[in-house]
mmCIF file of C-alpha atoms in Angstrom:
data_model
loop_
_atom_site.group_PDB
_atom_site.id
_atom_site.type_symbol
_atom_site.label_atom_id
_atom_site.label_comp_id
_atom_site.label_asym_id
_atom_site.label_seq_id
_atom_site.Cartn_x
_atom_site.Cartn_y
_atom_site.Cartn_z
ATOM 1 C CA MET A 1 18.619 -148.852 66.202
ATOM 2 C CA PRO A 2 15.056 -149.110 67.929
ATOM 3 C CA PHE A 3 15.188 -145.418 68.368
ATOM 4 C CA LEU A 4 15.839 -144.829 64.679
ATOM 5 C CA VAL A 5 13.003 -147.118 63.859
ATOM 6 C CA LEU A 6 10.695 -145.267 66.254
ATOM 7 C CA ALA A 7 11.593 -141.934 65.027
ATOM 8 C CA GLN A 8 11.069 -143.038 61.383
ATOM 9 C CA THR A 9 7.675 -144.353 62.352
ATOM 10 C CA VAL A 10 6.608 -141.165 64.142
ATOM 11 C CA ASN A 11 7.732 -139.255 61.105
ATOM 12 C CA ASP A 12 5.633 -141.281 58.862
ATOM 13 C CA ALA A 13 2.613 -140.654 61.201
ATOM 14 C CA CYS A 14 2.855 -136.886 61.891
ATOM 15 C CA GLY A 15 5.418 -135.567 59.393
ATOM 16 C CA VAL A 16 9.057 -134.233 59.716
ATOM 17 C CA ASN A 17 8.340 -132.280 62.819
ATOM 18 C CA PRO A 18 5.869 -134.259 65.015
ATOM 19 C CA GLY A 19 4.039 -132.413 67.688
ATOM 20 C CA VAL A 20 3.771 -133.308 71.243
ATOM 21 C CA ILE A 21 0.451 -134.782 70.998
ATOM 22 C CA CYS A 22 1.511 -137.044 68.294
ATOM 23 C CA ASN A 23 4.588 -138.212 70.106
ATOM 24 C CA LEU A 24 2.585 -138.797 73.232
ATOM 25 C CA VAL A 25 -0.198 -140.969 71.438
ATOM 26 C CA PHE A 26 2.336 -142.847 69.594
ATOM 27 C CA ASP A 27 4.299 -143.625 72.832
ATOM 28 C CA LEU A 28 1.087 -144.663 74.593
ATOM 29 C CA SER A 29 -0.464 -146.669 71.689
ATOM 30 C CA GLY A 30 2.331 -147.594 69.478
ATOM 31 C CA SER A 31 -0.101 -146.952 66.459
ATOM 32 C CA THR A 32 0.779 -144.602 63.692
ATOM 33 C CA ASP A 33 -2.835 -144.342 62.700
ATOM 34 C CA ALA A 34 -3.792 -143.243 66.285
ATOM 35 C CA ALA A 35 -0.928 -140.676 66.363
ATOM 36 C CA ARG A 36 -1.884 -139.318 63.054
ATOM 37 C CA ILE A 37 -5.735 -139.025 63.958
ATOM 38 C CA ALA A 38 -4.734 -137.326 67.276
ATOM 39 C CA ASP A 39 -2.416 -135.026 65.463
ATOM 40 C CA PHE A 40 -4.981 -133.977 63.008
ATOM 41 C CA ALA A 41 -7.576 -133.429 65.717
ATOM 42 C CA ALA A 42 -5.206 -131.340 67.721
ATOM 43 C CA ARG A 43 -4.444 -128.949 64.979
ATOM 44 C CA PRO A 44 -8.098 -127.387 65.107
ATOM 45 C CA VAL A 45 -7.931 -127.259 68.913
ATOM 46 C CA LYS A 46 -4.605 -125.428 68.727
ATOM 47 C CA ALA A 47 -6.065 -122.893 66.184
ATOM 48 C CA VAL A 48 -9.158 -122.312 68.355
ATOM 49 C CA LEU A 49 -6.755 -121.914 71.321
ATOM 50 C CA ILE A 50 -4.762 -119.255 69.415
ATOM 51 C CA LEU A 51 -7.790 -117.409 68.456
ATOM 52 C CA LEU A 52 -9.155 -117.599 72.020
ATOM 53 C CA VAL A 53 -5.740 -116.092 73.196
ATOM 54 C CA ALA A 54 -5.984 -113.441 70.533
ATOM 55 C CA TRP A 55 -9.530 -112.624 71.616
ATOM 56 C CA LEU A 56 -8.601 -112.284 75.312
ATOM 57 C CA GLY A 57 -5.474 -110.183 74.382
ATOM 58 C CA ASN A 58 -7.597 -107.887 72.334
ATOM 59 C CA ARG A 59 -10.106 -107.497 75.091
ATOM 60 C CA MET A 60 -7.084 -106.621 77.382
ATOM 61 C CA VAL A 61 -5.684 -104.241 74.989
ATOM 62 C CA ARG A 62 -9.009 -102.490 74.261
ATOM 63 C CA ARG A 63 -9.655 -102.366 78.035
ATOM 64 C CA TRP A 64 -6.314 -100.603 78.537
ATOM 65 C CA LEU A 65 -7.154 -98.046 75.755
ATOM 66 C CA ASP A 66 -10.594 -97.471 77.250
ATOM 67 C CA GLY A 67 -8.918 -96.817 80.614
ATOM 68 C CA ALA A 68 -6.392 -94.488 78.997
ATOM 69 C CA VAL A 69 -9.174 -92.450 77.270
ATOM 70 C CA GLU A 70 -11.268 -92.308 80.345
ATOM 71 C CA GLY A 71 -8.337 -90.984 82.284
ATOM 72 C CA TRP A 72 -7.675 -88.380 79.711
ATOM 73 C CA LEU A 73 -11.336 -87.423 79.707
ATOM 74 C CA ASP A 74 -11.292 -87.169 83.506
ATOM 75 C CA ARG A 75 -8.212 -84.894 83.444
ATOM 76 C CA SER A 76 -9.874 -82.742 80.855
ATOM 77 C CA ALA A 77 -13.093 -82.637 82.911
ATOM 78 C CA ALA A 78 -11.030 -81.583 85.940
ATOM 79 C CA ALA A 79 -9.170 -78.841 83.931
ATOM 80 C CA ALA A 80 -12.535 -77.442 82.576
ATOM 81 C CA ALA A 81 -14.086 -77.298 86.101
ATOM 82 C CA LYS A 82 -10.965 -75.439 87.389
ATOM 83 C CA ALA A 83 -11.406 -73.152 84.395
ATOM 84 C CA ARG A 84 -14.945 -72.571 85.106
ATOM 85 C CA GLU A 85 -14.110 -71.591 88.839
ATOM 86 C CA GLU A 86 -11.484 -69.348 87.779
ATOM 87 C CA SER A 87 -13.899 -67.528 85.321
ATOM 88 C CA ALA A 88 -16.387 -67.239 88.253
ATOM 89 C CA GLU A 89 -13.747 -65.612 90.334
ATOM 90 C CA ASP A 90 -12.697 -63.150 87.710
ATOM 91 C CA SER A 91 -16.312 -61.825 87.222
ATOM 92 C CA GLY A 92 -16.286 -58.380 88.522
ATOM 93 C CA PRO A 93 -19.321 -56.326 90.006
ATOM 94 C CA VAL A 94 -20.189 -54.756 86.611
ATOM 95 C CA ASP A 95 -23.004 -56.608 84.743
ATOM 96 C CA GLY A 96 -21.006 -56.802 81.607
ATOM 97 C CA LEU A 97 -18.188 -58.629 83.209
ATOM 98 C CA ARG A 98 -20.474 -61.042 84.946
ATOM 99 C CA GLU A 99 -22.015 -61.844 81.574
ATOM 100 C CA ALA A 100 -18.621 -62.320 80.094
ATOM 101 C CA ALA A 101 -17.623 -64.649 82.745
ATOM 102 C CA ILE A 102 -20.762 -66.871 82.203
ATOM 103 C CA ARG A 103 -19.876 -66.791 78.403
ATOM 104 C CA ARG A 104 -16.396 -67.933 79.174
ATOM 105 C CA ALA A 105 -17.577 -70.775 81.269
ATOM 106 C CA ARG A 106 -19.843 -71.810 78.530
ATOM 107 C CA LYS A 107 -16.945 -71.736 76.015
ATOM 108 C CA VAL A 108 -14.866 -73.860 78.240
ATOM 109 C CA VAL A 109 -17.517 -76.567 78.461
ATOM 110 C CA GLU A 110 -17.668 -76.475 74.690
ATOM 111 C CA GLN A 111 -13.972 -76.916 74.379
ATOM 112 C CA SER A 112 -14.130 -79.724 76.791
ATOM 113 C CA GLU A 113 -16.760 -81.318 74.911
ATOM 114 C CA ARG A 114 -14.711 -81.027 71.671
ATOM 115 C CA SER A 115 -11.688 -82.432 73.399
ATOM 116 C CA SER A 116 -13.829 -85.391 74.718
ATOM 117 C CA GLN A 117 -14.991 -86.084 71.262
ATOM 118 C CA ARG A 118 -11.541 -85.858 69.780
ATOM 119 C CA THR A 119 -10.112 -88.303 72.389
ATOM 120 C CA ARG A 120 -12.911 -90.837 71.828
ATOM 121 C CA THR A 121 -12.201 -90.677 68.069
ATOM 122 C CA LEU A 122 -8.587 -91.406 68.570
ATOM 123 C CA GLY A 123 -9.530 -94.194 70.949
ATOM 124 C CA ALA A 124 -11.735 -95.871 68.412
ATOM 125 C CA VAL A 125 -8.913 -95.591 65.808
ATOM 126 C CA LEU A 126 -6.304 -97.125 68.053
ATOM 127 C CA ARG A 127 -8.694 -100.036 69.091
ATOM 128 C CA SER A 128 -9.404 -100.822 65.489
ATOM 129 C CA LEU A 129 -5.788 -100.822 64.576
ATOM 130 C CA SER A 130 -4.826 -103.101 67.649
ATOM 131 C CA SER A 131 -7.640 -105.381 66.688
ATOM 132 C CA ILE A 132 -6.367 -105.714 63.123
ATOM 133 C CA VAL A 133 -2.781 -106.457 64.206
ATOM 134 C CA ILE A 134 -3.715 -109.024 67.008
ATOM 135 C CA TYR A 135 -6.340 -110.960 64.909
ATOM 136 C CA GLY A 136 -4.010 -110.826 61.702
ATOM 137 C CA LEU A 137 -1.134 -112.425 63.674
ATOM 138 C CA ALA A 138 -3.708 -115.063 65.070
ATOM 139 C CA VAL A 139 -4.849 -115.867 61.825
ATOM 140 C CA MET A 140 -1.303 -116.475 60.453
ATOM 141 C CA MET A 141 -0.456 -118.664 63.383
ATOM 142 C CA SER A 142 -3.562 -120.646 62.989
ATOM 143 C CA LEU A 143 -2.892 -121.272 59.334
ATOM 144 C CA GLY A 144 0.519 -122.458 60.320
ATOM 145 C CA GLU A 145 -0.893 -125.190 62.381
ATOM 146 C CA PHE A 146 -2.415 -126.646 59.165
ATOM 147 C CA ASP A 147 1.066 -126.694 57.506
ATOM 148 C CA VAL A 148 0.042 -123.750 55.226
ATOM 149 C CA ASN A 149 3.261 -122.257 53.764
ATOM 150 C CA LEU A 150 3.194 -118.691 55.024
ATOM 151 C CA GLY A 151 6.190 -117.762 53.068
ATOM 152 C CA PRO A 152 4.637 -116.984 49.674
ATOM 153 C CA LEU A 153 1.657 -115.366 51.567
ATOM 154 C CA ILE A 154 3.991 -113.070 53.365
ATOM 155 C CA ALA A 155 6.130 -112.355 50.286
ATOM 156 C CA GLY A 156 2.978 -111.594 48.268
ATOM 157 C CA ALA A 157 1.507 -109.429 51.109
ATOM 158 C CA GLY A 158 4.908 -107.542 51.170
ATOM 159 C CA ILE A 159 5.024 -106.967 47.339
ATOM 160 C CA VAL A 160 1.432 -105.822 47.511
ATOM 161 C CA GLY A 161 2.166 -103.510 50.542
ATOM 162 C CA VAL A 162 5.162 -101.959 48.808
ATOM 163 C CA ALA A 163 3.067 -101.370 45.575
ATOM 164 C CA VAL A 164 0.285 -99.836 47.638
ATOM 165 C CA GLY A 165 2.707 -97.828 49.852
ATOM 166 C CA PHE A 166 4.267 -96.171 46.751
ATOM 167 C CA GLY A 167 0.727 -95.656 45.168
ATOM 168 C CA ALA A 168 -0.875 -94.410 48.299
ATOM 169 C CA GLN A 169 1.873 -92.771 50.221
ATOM 170 C CA SER A 170 0.067 -89.323 50.187
ATOM 171 C CA LEU A 171 -2.943 -91.138 51.609
ATOM 172 C CA VAL A 172 -0.947 -92.636 54.511
ATOM 173 C CA LYS A 173 0.612 -89.195 54.987
ATOM 174 C CA ASP A 174 -2.670 -87.508 55.014
ATOM 175 C CA PHE A 175 -4.013 -90.128 57.608
ATOM 176 C CA LEU A 176 -0.986 -89.999 59.957
ATOM 177 C CA SER A 177 -1.155 -86.142 59.875
ATOM 178 C CA GLY A 178 -4.760 -86.122 60.718
ATOM 179 C CA VAL A 179 -4.259 -88.523 63.597
ATOM 180 C CA PHE A 180 -1.420 -86.288 64.951
ATOM 181 C CA MET A 181 -3.607 -83.003 64.415
ATOM 182 C CA LEU A 182 -6.434 -84.725 66.494
ATOM 183 C CA LEU A 183 -4.086 -85.915 69.126
ATOM 184 C CA GLU A 184 -2.395 -82.676 69.553
ATOM 185 C CA ASP A 185 -5.535 -80.465 69.232
ATOM 186 C CA GLN A 186 -4.038 -78.185 66.871
ATOM 187 C CA TYR A 187 -7.371 -76.941 65.570
ATOM 188 C CA GLY A 188 -11.147 -77.833 65.757
ATOM 189 C CA VAL A 189 -14.358 -77.092 64.099
ATOM 190 C CA GLY A 190 -15.109 -73.383 64.355
ATOM 191 C CA ASP A 191 -11.581 -72.257 64.624
ATOM 192 C CA VAL A 192 -10.234 -69.614 62.377
ATOM 193 C CA ILE A 193 -6.838 -70.819 60.932
ATOM 194 C CA ASP A 194 -4.197 -69.756 58.591
ATOM 195 C CA ALA A 195 -3.080 -72.914 56.748
ATOM 196 C CA GLY A 196 -0.660 -71.239 54.298
ATOM 197 C CA ASP A 197 -2.485 -70.414 51.122
ATOM 198 C CA THR A 198 -6.041 -70.494 52.893
ATOM 199 C CA ILE A 199 -7.344 -68.397 55.835
ATOM 200 C CA GLY A 200 -10.805 -69.271 57.184
ATOM 201 C CA VAL A 201 -13.164 -71.078 59.528
ATOM 202 C CA VAL A 202 -12.711 -74.828 59.961
ATOM 203 C CA GLU A 203 -15.898 -76.437 59.153
ATOM 204 C CA GLU A 204 -14.998 -80.120 59.338
ATOM 205 C CA VAL A 205 -11.926 -82.137 60.403
ATOM 206 C CA LYS A 206 -11.483 -85.542 59.095
ATOM 207 C CA LEU A 207 -8.459 -88.067 59.246
ATOM 208 C CA ARG A 208 -7.646 -87.452 55.633
ATOM 209 C CA THR A 209 -8.805 -83.874 54.855
ATOM 210 C CA THR A 210 -9.763 -80.527 56.583
ATOM 211 C CA GLN A 211 -12.506 -78.361 55.283
ATOM 212 C CA VAL A 212 -11.993 -74.552 55.575
ATOM 213 C CA ARG A 213 -14.384 -71.803 54.431
ATOM 214 C CA ASP A 214 -12.674 -68.540 53.697
ATOM 215 C CA ILE A 215 -13.998 -64.928 53.827
ATOM 216 C CA ASN A 216 -15.399 -65.128 50.180
ATOM 217 C CA GLY A 217 -17.398 -68.272 51.153
ATOM 218 C CA THR A 218 -15.329 -70.738 49.106
ATOM 219 C CA LEU A 219 -15.057 -74.010 50.794
ATOM 220 C CA TRP A 220 -11.398 -75.447 50.521
ATOM 221 C CA HIS A 221 -10.800 -79.216 51.086
ATOM 222 C CA ILE A 222 -7.082 -79.378 52.280
ATOM 223 C CA PRO A 223 -5.280 -82.652 52.622
ATOM 224 C CA ASN A 224 -3.916 -82.877 55.919
ATOM 225 C CA GLY A 225 -0.650 -84.176 54.687
ATOM 226 C CA GLU A 226 -0.295 -80.819 52.782
ATOM 227 C CA ILE A 227 -0.732 -78.607 55.854
ATOM 228 C CA ARG A 228 3.135 -77.997 56.795
ATOM 229 C CA ARG A 229 2.366 -75.267 59.253
ATOM 230 C CA VAL A 230 -1.040 -73.844 60.645
ATOM 231 C CA ALA A 231 -1.695 -70.702 62.789
ATOM 232 C CA ASN A 232 -4.778 -71.124 64.990
ATOM 233 C CA MET A 233 -6.357 -67.652 65.619
ATOM 234 C CA SER A 234 -9.108 -68.939 67.756
ATOM 235 C CA GLN A 235 -7.413 -70.965 70.332
ATOM 236 C CA ASP A 236 -7.555 -69.974 74.162
ATOM 237 C CA TRP A 237 -7.664 -66.144 73.557
ATOM 238 C CA GLY A 238 -6.807 -63.492 70.880
ATOM 239 C CA GLN A 239 -5.322 -59.865 71.070
ATOM 240 C CA ALA A 240 -6.236 -56.761 69.417
ATOM 241 C CA VAL A 241 -3.160 -54.715 68.633
ATOM 242 C CA LEU A 242 -3.748 -51.172 67.549
ATOM 243 C CA ASP A 243 -1.106 -48.404 66.718
ATOM 244 C CA ILE A 244 -2.967 -45.109 66.818
ATOM 245 C CA GLU A 245 -1.213 -42.426 65.175
ATOM 246 C CA VAL A 246 -1.375 -38.707 66.600
ATOM 247 C CA ALA A 247 0.362 -35.444 65.391
ATOM 248 C CA TYR A 248 3.788 -34.611 66.955
ATOM 249 C CA ASP A 249 2.309 -31.494 68.773
ATOM 250 C CA THR A 250 -0.063 -33.792 70.710
ATOM 251 C CA ASP A 251 0.070 -34.090 74.465
ATOM 252 C CA ILE A 252 0.982 -37.874 74.885
ATOM 253 C CA GLY A 253 -0.504 -38.213 78.259
ATOM 254 C CA GLN A 254 -3.790 -36.657 77.082
ATOM 255 C CA ALA A 255 -3.783 -38.924 74.122
ATOM 256 C CA MET A 256 -2.880 -41.944 76.295
ATOM 257 C CA GLY A 257 -5.747 -41.122 78.619
ATOM 258 C CA VAL A 258 -8.225 -40.815 75.854
ATOM 259 C CA ILE A 259 -7.190 -44.131 74.233
ATOM 260 C CA LYS A 260 -7.372 -45.757 77.706
ATOM 261 C CA GLU A 261 -10.698 -44.520 78.655
ATOM 262 C CA VAL A 262 -12.260 -45.704 75.269
ATOM 263 C CA ALA A 263 -10.674 -49.142 75.674
ATOM 264 C CA ASP A 264 -11.679 -49.428 79.245
ATOM 265 C CA GLY A 265 -15.292 -48.523 78.347
ATOM 266 C CA MET A 266 -15.620 -51.204 75.731
ATOM 267 C CA TRP A 267 -14.082 -53.715 78.187
ATOM 268 C CA ARG A 268 -16.856 -53.199 80.678
ATOM 269 C CA GLU A 269 -19.517 -53.337 78.112
ATOM 270 C CA GLN A 270 -18.390 -56.844 77.143
ATOM 271 C CA LEU A 271 -19.910 -56.735 73.688
ATOM 272 C CA PRO A 272 -21.110 -60.313 72.619
ATOM 273 C CA ASN A 273 -19.067 -60.679 69.357
ATOM 274 C CA ALA A 274 -16.137 -58.532 70.348
ATOM 275 C CA THR A 275 -15.346 -59.410 74.051
ATOM 276 C CA ILE A 276 -12.454 -57.939 75.786
ATOM 277 C CA ILE A 277 -11.606 -60.330 78.623
ATOM 278 C CA ALA A 278 -8.846 -58.288 80.392
ATOM 279 C CA GLU A 279 -8.165 -54.818 81.230
ATOM 280 C CA PRO A 280 -6.565 -53.191 78.000
ATOM 281 C CA THR A 281 -3.113 -51.939 78.338
ATOM 282 C CA ILE A 282 -1.357 -49.025 76.782
ATOM 283 C CA ALA A 283 2.214 -49.907 75.790
ATOM 284 C CA GLY A 284 3.309 -46.215 75.072
ATOM 285 C CA VAL A 285 4.809 -44.665 71.967
ATOM 286 C CA GLN A 286 5.698 -47.337 69.461
ATOM 287 C CA SER A 287 7.135 -45.517 66.517
ATOM 288 C CA PHE A 288 7.874 -42.095 64.858
ATOM 289 C CA GLY A 289 6.739 -41.607 61.391
ATOM 290 C CA GLU A 290 7.167 -38.951 58.824
ATOM 291 C CA SER A 291 4.257 -36.870 60.123
ATOM 292 C CA SER A 292 3.001 -38.651 63.094
ATOM 293 C CA MET A 293 3.906 -40.877 66.222
ATOM 294 C CA ALA A 294 1.947 -44.127 66.973
ATOM 295 C CA ILE A 295 0.739 -45.178 70.418
ATOM 296 C CA ARG A 296 0.352 -48.838 70.851
ATOM 297 C CA MET A 297 -2.860 -50.361 72.601
ATOM 298 C CA MET A 298 -3.405 -54.010 73.397
ATOM 299 C CA ALA A 299 -6.534 -55.749 74.379
ATOM 300 C CA LYS A 300 -6.942 -59.310 75.158
ATOM 301 C CA THR A 301 -10.032 -60.938 73.594
ATOM 302 C CA GLU A 302 -12.038 -64.025 73.388
ATOM 303 C CA PRO A 303 -10.752 -66.423 70.858
ATOM 304 C CA GLY A 304 -11.345 -65.285 67.185
ATOM 305 C CA GLU A 305 -13.077 -62.052 68.218
ATOM 306 C CA HIS A 306 -9.955 -59.763 67.994
ATOM 307 C CA PHE A 307 -10.704 -58.666 64.565
ATOM 308 C CA ALA A 308 -14.089 -57.386 65.481
ATOM 309 C CA ALA A 309 -12.789 -55.876 68.766
ATOM 310 C CA ALA A 310 -10.107 -53.976 66.753
ATOM 311 C CA ARG A 311 -12.703 -52.635 64.366
ATOM 312 C CA GLU A 312 -14.894 -51.381 67.096
ATOM 313 C CA LEU A 313 -12.140 -49.815 68.886
ATOM 314 C CA ARG A 314 -11.003 -47.925 65.780
ATOM 315 C CA GLY A 315 -14.465 -46.420 65.334
ATOM 316 C CA ARG A 316 -14.767 -45.399 68.901
ATOM 317 C CA LEU A 317 -11.214 -43.896 69.018
ATOM 318 C CA LYS A 318 -11.887 -41.897 65.901
ATOM 319 C CA GLU A 319 -14.971 -40.064 67.733
ATOM 320 C CA ALA A 320 -13.245 -39.820 71.016
ATOM 321 C CA LEU A 321 -10.022 -38.311 69.515
ATOM 322 C CA ASP A 322 -12.140 -35.776 67.547
ATOM 323 C CA GLN A 323 -14.121 -34.702 70.538
ATOM 324 C CA ALA A 324 -10.788 -34.168 72.347
ATOM 325 C CA GLY A 325 -9.388 -32.106 69.627
ATOM 326 C CA ILE A 326 -6.523 -34.572 69.092
ATOM 327 C CA GLU A 327 -5.450 -34.545 65.375
ATOM 328 C CA ILE A 328 -4.939 -37.894 63.537
ATOM 329 C CA PRO A 329 -2.406 -36.595 60.833
ATOM 330 C CA PHE A 330 -2.620 -37.618 57.302
ATOM 331 C CA PRO A 331 -0.189 -36.776 54.315
ATOM 332 C CA GLN A 332 -0.770 -33.531 52.771
ATOM 333 C CA ARG A 333 0.672 -32.304 49.374
ATOM 334 C CA THR A 334 0.975 -28.835 47.865
ATOM 335 C CA VAL A 335 0.372 -28.910 44.024
ATOM 336 C CA TRP A 336 1.745 -26.138 41.886
ATOM 337 C CA MET A 337 -0.083 -25.728 38.344
ATOM 338 C CA LYS A 338 2.281 -24.400 35.646
ATOM 339 C CA SER A 339 0.633 -22.377 32.674
ATOM 340 C CA ASP A 340 2.220 -21.656 29.427
ATOM 341 C CA GLN A 341 0.322 -18.356 29.114
ATOM 342 C CA PRO A 342 2.378 -15.164 29.916
ATOM 343 C CA PRO A 343 1.322 -13.257 33.211
ATOM 344 C CA GLY A 344 -1.414 -10.749 32.748
ATOM 345 C CA GLU A 345 -3.184 -12.418 29.685
#
């Protein structure tokens, strides 16, 4: 019976579920007022301790994220340095090739800087999300120490979350797609991409939208969630593929020699906006047409410069083939004119 009286007295002092401090003070003093005051004073202390632990946890998580970001940046810098060394080794004795190696090294540095900026952006986003989650849990636990009924708050937040989720699901989809695009480095500012209905140059990449300017100068704002597939034409390198058609009576060896000479000459020149970065290759006869056969030539170029390189090659090949007397065939048609007048009139 004394135990029952003691339990009832403690419940009167500190509630149905008395805390450790309340029980301790009541056991030492035997006073319900002292136990009630100690319990009331302990709750703010507990809340402060919870917030302090949350602060320490947030610092640890942010430090871990910073370490992961710095590690990624170090690996990117090492890869960029290796690529610069390879570019320096690939530079030949020709001045044009040496200048091209320098340009490639500069582009490697630019890509490394872009990767660094992307990594820092993602790190900032992850740090913000971790802080929101940690401090949100800490605030809820702190409110629980003051006997605040969290059930209605959680239920209300859940209802609001469901309503916002249905209304803003496209926004969340765009945001998550933007995060993954940045994480995977699918494209960046200055890249030429094919986003389905739009082909153009990327001018800005945000977490929700991507801005692409097409060849007509129109600026498209594309939600990231609407980009189901994307083709990056400016990543790492490009390739100009030309099928040069010649007549059937052409000496194949001579034609391939002329094409190779023109392509190699342009490779050695290393034009600034149509740079061929590797020795062009002649694949051979690609197909037979109605009046011609096609010889395929491939040239590896700097990212996004294969269009300009292909146009320059076509112009030079036309002049070289004409000088070599190699005919570029075209369809010809004989037209017969019928007259109603009898012959001789």
